[in-house]
Amino acid sequence: GYWKNHAGFGPQDDVVSQYLPIWLGNDDGDMSFAVTDARIAVDILHQHTYGEPSNGITKLYAQLLAAKLNIAAGANDDAIEEVITDADDFLSMYDWEDWYDLGWEDRETVLYWKDMLDSYNNGHIGPGYCDDYDDDDNDDDDDDDDDSDDPDNGFEYTNK
């Protein structure tokens, strides 16, 4: 995850804080909350807070936050606009503590939203995947099948 690694807690600069606060849920929802600093963002993205990785709502928090960060950074949201609206409406009424009390249909819906957001965040739907191709560390950053760091060599690079 780009956002986990660019929050200022490692060698990379903090590029997360400029986009905060970001609401998970609608800003007037009883269960909604604002992600207000990079440390909280990283904890949510790592699924270390507000539940655990086995909790579907915790997973949804992570994917929704990553998607909203991508959008704040300029990515087109047409492919997931409705998913974000539905997820925010849901998270306005439910939080991670409600996961085990949800019926199977609601759980399946949460996991569907999580999967759609994950597909968006990984470039499978929406504007595509982009990464730091100027890092000059000679490793294969472009997630294709060749050993080149060149996004034009076997990989269609889409700039946000």
mmCIF file of C-alpha atoms in Angstrom:
data_model
loop_
_atom_site.group_PDB
_atom_site.id
_atom_site.type_symbol
_atom_site.label_atom_id
_atom_site.label_comp_id
_atom_site.label_asym_id
_atom_site.label_seq_id
_atom_site.Cartn_x
_atom_site.Cartn_y
_atom_site.Cartn_z
ATOM 1 C CA GLY A 1 0.000 0.000 0.000
ATOM 2 C CA TYR A 2 1.246 3.322 -1.174
ATOM 3 C CA TRP A 3 -0.523 5.292 1.561
ATOM 4 C CA LYS A 4 0.792 3.065 4.371
ATOM 5 C CA ASN A 5 4.332 3.675 3.156
ATOM 6 C CA HIS A 6 4.019 7.407 2.502
ATOM 7 C CA ALA A 7 2.711 8.681 5.829
ATOM 8 C CA GLY A 8 6.013 9.995 7.168
ATOM 9 C CA PHE A 9 6.872 7.052 9.435
ATOM 10 C CA GLY A 10 9.630 5.655 7.242
ATOM 11 C CA PRO A 11 12.057 7.057 4.718
ATOM 12 C CA GLN A 12 9.258 8.498 2.537
ATOM 13 C CA ASP A 13 7.739 11.909 3.167
ATOM 14 C CA ASP A 14 4.240 12.250 4.597
ATOM 15 C CA VAL A 15 1.858 12.736 1.686
ATOM 16 C CA VAL A 16 -1.198 11.536 3.642
ATOM 17 C CA SER A 17 -1.755 14.437 6.051
ATOM 18 C CA GLN A 18 -2.438 16.972 3.309
ATOM 19 C CA TYR A 19 -5.642 15.076 2.434
ATOM 20 C CA LEU A 20 -6.981 14.757 5.984
ATOM 21 C CA PRO A 21 -9.467 14.833 7.556
ATOM 22 C CA ILE A 22 -11.320 12.112 5.689
ATOM 23 C CA TRP A 23 -14.644 10.839 6.953
ATOM 24 C CA LEU A 24 -15.482 7.134 7.095
ATOM 25 C CA GLY A 25 -19.236 7.362 7.027
ATOM 26 C CA ASN A 26 -21.130 10.596 6.446
ATOM 27 C CA ASP A 27 -19.965 13.539 8.528
ATOM 28 C CA ASP A 28 -23.307 13.661 10.346
ATOM 29 C CA GLY A 29 -23.619 9.920 11.016
ATOM 30 C CA ASP A 30 -23.873 8.540 14.547
ATOM 31 C CA MET A 31 -21.170 5.925 13.891
ATOM 32 C CA SER A 32 -19.057 7.926 11.428
ATOM 33 C CA PHE A 33 -15.621 9.205 12.316
ATOM 34 C CA ALA A 34 -13.001 11.450 10.809
ATOM 35 C CA VAL A 35 -9.467 10.244 10.169
ATOM 36 C CA THR A 36 -7.563 13.304 11.330
ATOM 37 C CA ASP A 37 -3.879 12.363 11.329
ATOM 38 C CA ALA A 38 -1.424 10.132 9.496
ATOM 39 C CA ARG A 39 -0.858 7.774 12.469
ATOM 40 C CA ILE A 40 -4.563 6.941 12.665
ATOM 41 C CA ALA A 41 -4.667 6.546 8.870
ATOM 42 C CA VAL A 42 -1.787 4.052 8.925
ATOM 43 C CA ASP A 43 -3.373 2.091 11.779
ATOM 44 C CA ILE A 44 -6.643 1.872 9.832
ATOM 45 C CA LEU A 45 -4.855 0.875 6.625
ATOM 46 C CA HIS A 46 -2.958 -1.845 8.526
ATOM 47 C CA GLN A 47 -6.272 -2.891 10.136
ATOM 48 C CA HIS A 48 -4.709 -2.506 13.593
ATOM 49 C CA THR A 49 -7.430 -0.324 15.033
ATOM 50 C CA TYR A 50 -11.216 -0.369 14.989
ATOM 51 C CA GLY A 51 -11.393 -4.137 14.981
ATOM 52 C CA GLU A 52 -9.081 -6.708 13.483
ATOM 53 C CA PRO A 53 -8.376 -8.048 9.986
ATOM 54 C CA SER A 54 -11.036 -10.770 10.347
ATOM 55 C CA ASN A 55 -13.724 -8.089 10.786
ATOM 56 C CA GLY A 56 -15.357 -7.112 7.494
ATOM 57 C CA ILE A 57 -16.085 -3.560 8.610
ATOM 58 C CA THR A 58 -12.436 -3.131 9.637
ATOM 59 C CA LYS A 59 -11.464 -4.260 6.128
ATOM 60 C CA LEU A 60 -14.002 -1.837 4.656
ATOM 61 C CA TYR A 61 -12.524 1.033 6.687
ATOM 62 C CA ALA A 62 -9.079 0.312 5.213
ATOM 63 C CA GLN A 63 -10.240 0.083 1.599
ATOM 64 C CA LEU A 64 -12.581 3.071 1.868
ATOM 65 C CA LEU A 65 -9.838 5.226 3.374
ATOM 66 C CA ALA A 66 -7.367 4.207 0.656
ATOM 67 C CA ALA A 67 -9.947 4.965 -2.052
ATOM 68 C CA LYS A 68 -10.723 8.373 -0.577
ATOM 69 C CA LEU A 69 -7.004 9.159 -0.372
ATOM 70 C CA ASN A 70 -6.620 8.160 -4.034
ATOM 71 C CA ILE A 71 -9.529 10.402 -4.987
ATOM 72 C CA ALA A 72 -8.182 13.287 -2.907
ATOM 73 C CA ALA A 73 -4.892 12.874 -4.780
ATOM 74 C CA GLY A 74 -6.720 13.275 -8.089
ATOM 75 C CA ALA A 75 -7.889 9.801 -9.152
ATOM 76 C CA ASN A 76 -11.199 9.628 -11.008
ATOM 77 C CA ASP A 77 -13.918 8.038 -8.868
ATOM 78 C CA ASP A 78 -16.548 7.261 -11.522
ATOM 79 C CA ALA A 79 -16.097 3.488 -11.144
ATOM 80 C CA ILE A 80 -16.766 3.498 -7.393
ATOM 81 C CA GLU A 81 -18.756 6.637 -6.660
ATOM 82 C CA GLU A 82 -21.911 4.653 -5.863
ATOM 83 C CA VAL A 83 -19.983 2.132 -3.739
ATOM 84 C CA ILE A 84 -18.478 4.957 -1.687
ATOM 85 C CA THR A 85 -21.884 6.565 -1.190
ATOM 86 C CA ASP A 86 -23.434 3.253 -0.105
ATOM 87 C CA ALA A 87 -20.505 2.388 2.189
ATOM 88 C CA ASP A 88 -20.576 5.847 3.788
ATOM 89 C CA ASP A 89 -24.332 5.588 4.353
ATOM 90 C CA PHE A 90 -23.841 2.185 5.987
ATOM 91 C CA LEU A 91 -20.910 3.342 8.139
ATOM 92 C CA SER A 92 -23.024 6.239 9.355
ATOM 93 C CA MET A 93 -25.224 3.680 11.126
ATOM 94 C CA TYR A 94 -22.842 0.780 11.897
ATOM 95 C CA ASP A 95 -19.286 0.459 13.139
ATOM 96 C CA TRP A 96 -16.760 -2.358 13.533
ATOM 97 C CA GLU A 97 -18.404 -3.531 16.772
ATOM 98 C CA ASP A 98 -21.579 -4.358 14.821
ATOM 99 C CA TRP A 99 -19.885 -6.805 12.411
ATOM 100 C CA TYR A 100 -20.713 -10.003 14.308
ATOM 101 C CA ASP A 101 -24.331 -8.946 14.851
ATOM 102 C CA LEU A 102 -25.012 -8.324 11.156
ATOM 103 C CA GLY A 103 -27.039 -10.785 9.125
ATOM 104 C CA TRP A 104 -25.305 -12.675 6.329
ATOM 105 C CA GLU A 105 -26.797 -10.416 3.617
ATOM 106 C CA ASP A 106 -25.383 -7.288 5.256
ATOM 107 C CA ARG A 107 -22.023 -9.016 5.733
ATOM 108 C CA GLU A 108 -21.956 -10.028 2.069
ATOM 109 C CA THR A 109 -22.756 -6.449 1.066
ATOM 110 C CA VAL A 110 -19.928 -5.069 3.237
ATOM 111 C CA LEU A 111 -17.503 -7.584 1.720
ATOM 112 C CA TYR A 112 -18.708 -6.689 -1.783
ATOM 113 C CA TRP A 113 -18.002 -2.995 -1.127
ATOM 114 C CA LYS A 114 -14.603 -3.906 0.323
ATOM 115 C CA ASP A 115 -13.769 -6.001 -2.752
ATOM 116 C CA MET A 116 -14.893 -3.277 -5.175
ATOM 117 C CA LEU A 117 -12.805 -0.677 -3.359
ATOM 118 C CA ASP A 118 -9.838 -3.058 -3.289
ATOM 119 C CA SER A 119 -10.174 -3.544 -7.054
ATOM 120 C CA TYR A 120 -10.233 0.220 -7.509
ATOM 121 C CA ASN A 121 -7.278 0.789 -5.187
ATOM 122 C CA ASN A 122 -5.226 -1.818 -7.044
ATOM 123 C CA GLY A 123 -6.067 -0.456 -10.494
ATOM 124 C CA HIS A 124 -8.279 -3.321 -11.686
ATOM 125 C CA ILE A 125 -11.222 -0.934 -12.139
ATOM 126 C CA GLY A 126 -11.221 2.832 -12.461
ATOM 127 C CA PRO A 127 -8.300 4.970 -13.582
ATOM 128 C CA GLY A 128 -5.617 2.289 -13.245
ATOM 129 C CA TYR A 129 -2.619 1.776 -11.032
ATOM 130 C CA CYS A 130 0.205 4.249 -10.670
ATOM 131 C CA ASP A 131 3.298 4.118 -8.510
ATOM 132 C CA ASP A 132 6.611 5.837 -7.837
ATOM 133 C CA TYR A 133 8.556 5.028 -10.984
ATOM 134 C CA ASP A 134 11.197 7.630 -10.279
ATOM 135 C CA ASP A 135 12.585 5.958 -7.176
ATOM 136 C CA ASP A 136 15.663 4.715 -9.091
ATOM 137 C CA ASP A 137 16.247 1.725 -6.829
ATOM 138 C CA ASN A 138 16.302 -0.662 -9.817
ATOM 139 C CA ASP A 139 13.603 -2.919 -8.434
ATOM 140 C CA ASP A 140 10.459 -3.951 -10.275
ATOM 141 C CA ASP A 141 7.860 -1.477 -8.973
ATOM 142 C CA ASP A 142 5.355 -1.727 -11.790
ATOM 143 C CA ASP A 143 3.700 -5.061 -10.807
ATOM 144 C CA ASP A 144 3.943 -6.620 -14.257
ATOM 145 C CA ASP A 145 5.625 -9.891 -15.217
ATOM 146 C CA ASP A 146 8.946 -8.484 -16.395
ATOM 147 C CA ASP A 147 11.949 -7.530 -14.266
ATOM 148 C CA SER A 148 12.067 -3.925 -15.403
ATOM 149 C CA ASP A 149 11.206 -0.862 -13.345
ATOM 150 C CA ASP A 150 10.059 0.774 -16.593
ATOM 151 C CA PRO A 151 6.284 1.280 -16.617
ATOM 152 C CA ASP A 152 6.299 1.322 -20.418
ATOM 153 C CA ASN A 153 7.912 -2.119 -20.649
ATOM 154 C CA GLY A 154 5.046 -4.618 -20.487
ATOM 155 C CA PHE A 155 2.747 -2.476 -18.385
ATOM 156 C CA GLU A 156 0.268 0.208 -19.282
ATOM 157 C CA TYR A 157 0.935 3.075 -16.909
ATOM 158 C CA THR A 158 -1.964 5.372 -16.146
ATOM 159 C CA ASN A 159 -1.060 8.611 -14.455
ATOM 160 C CA LYS A 160 -3.559 9.947 -11.941
#
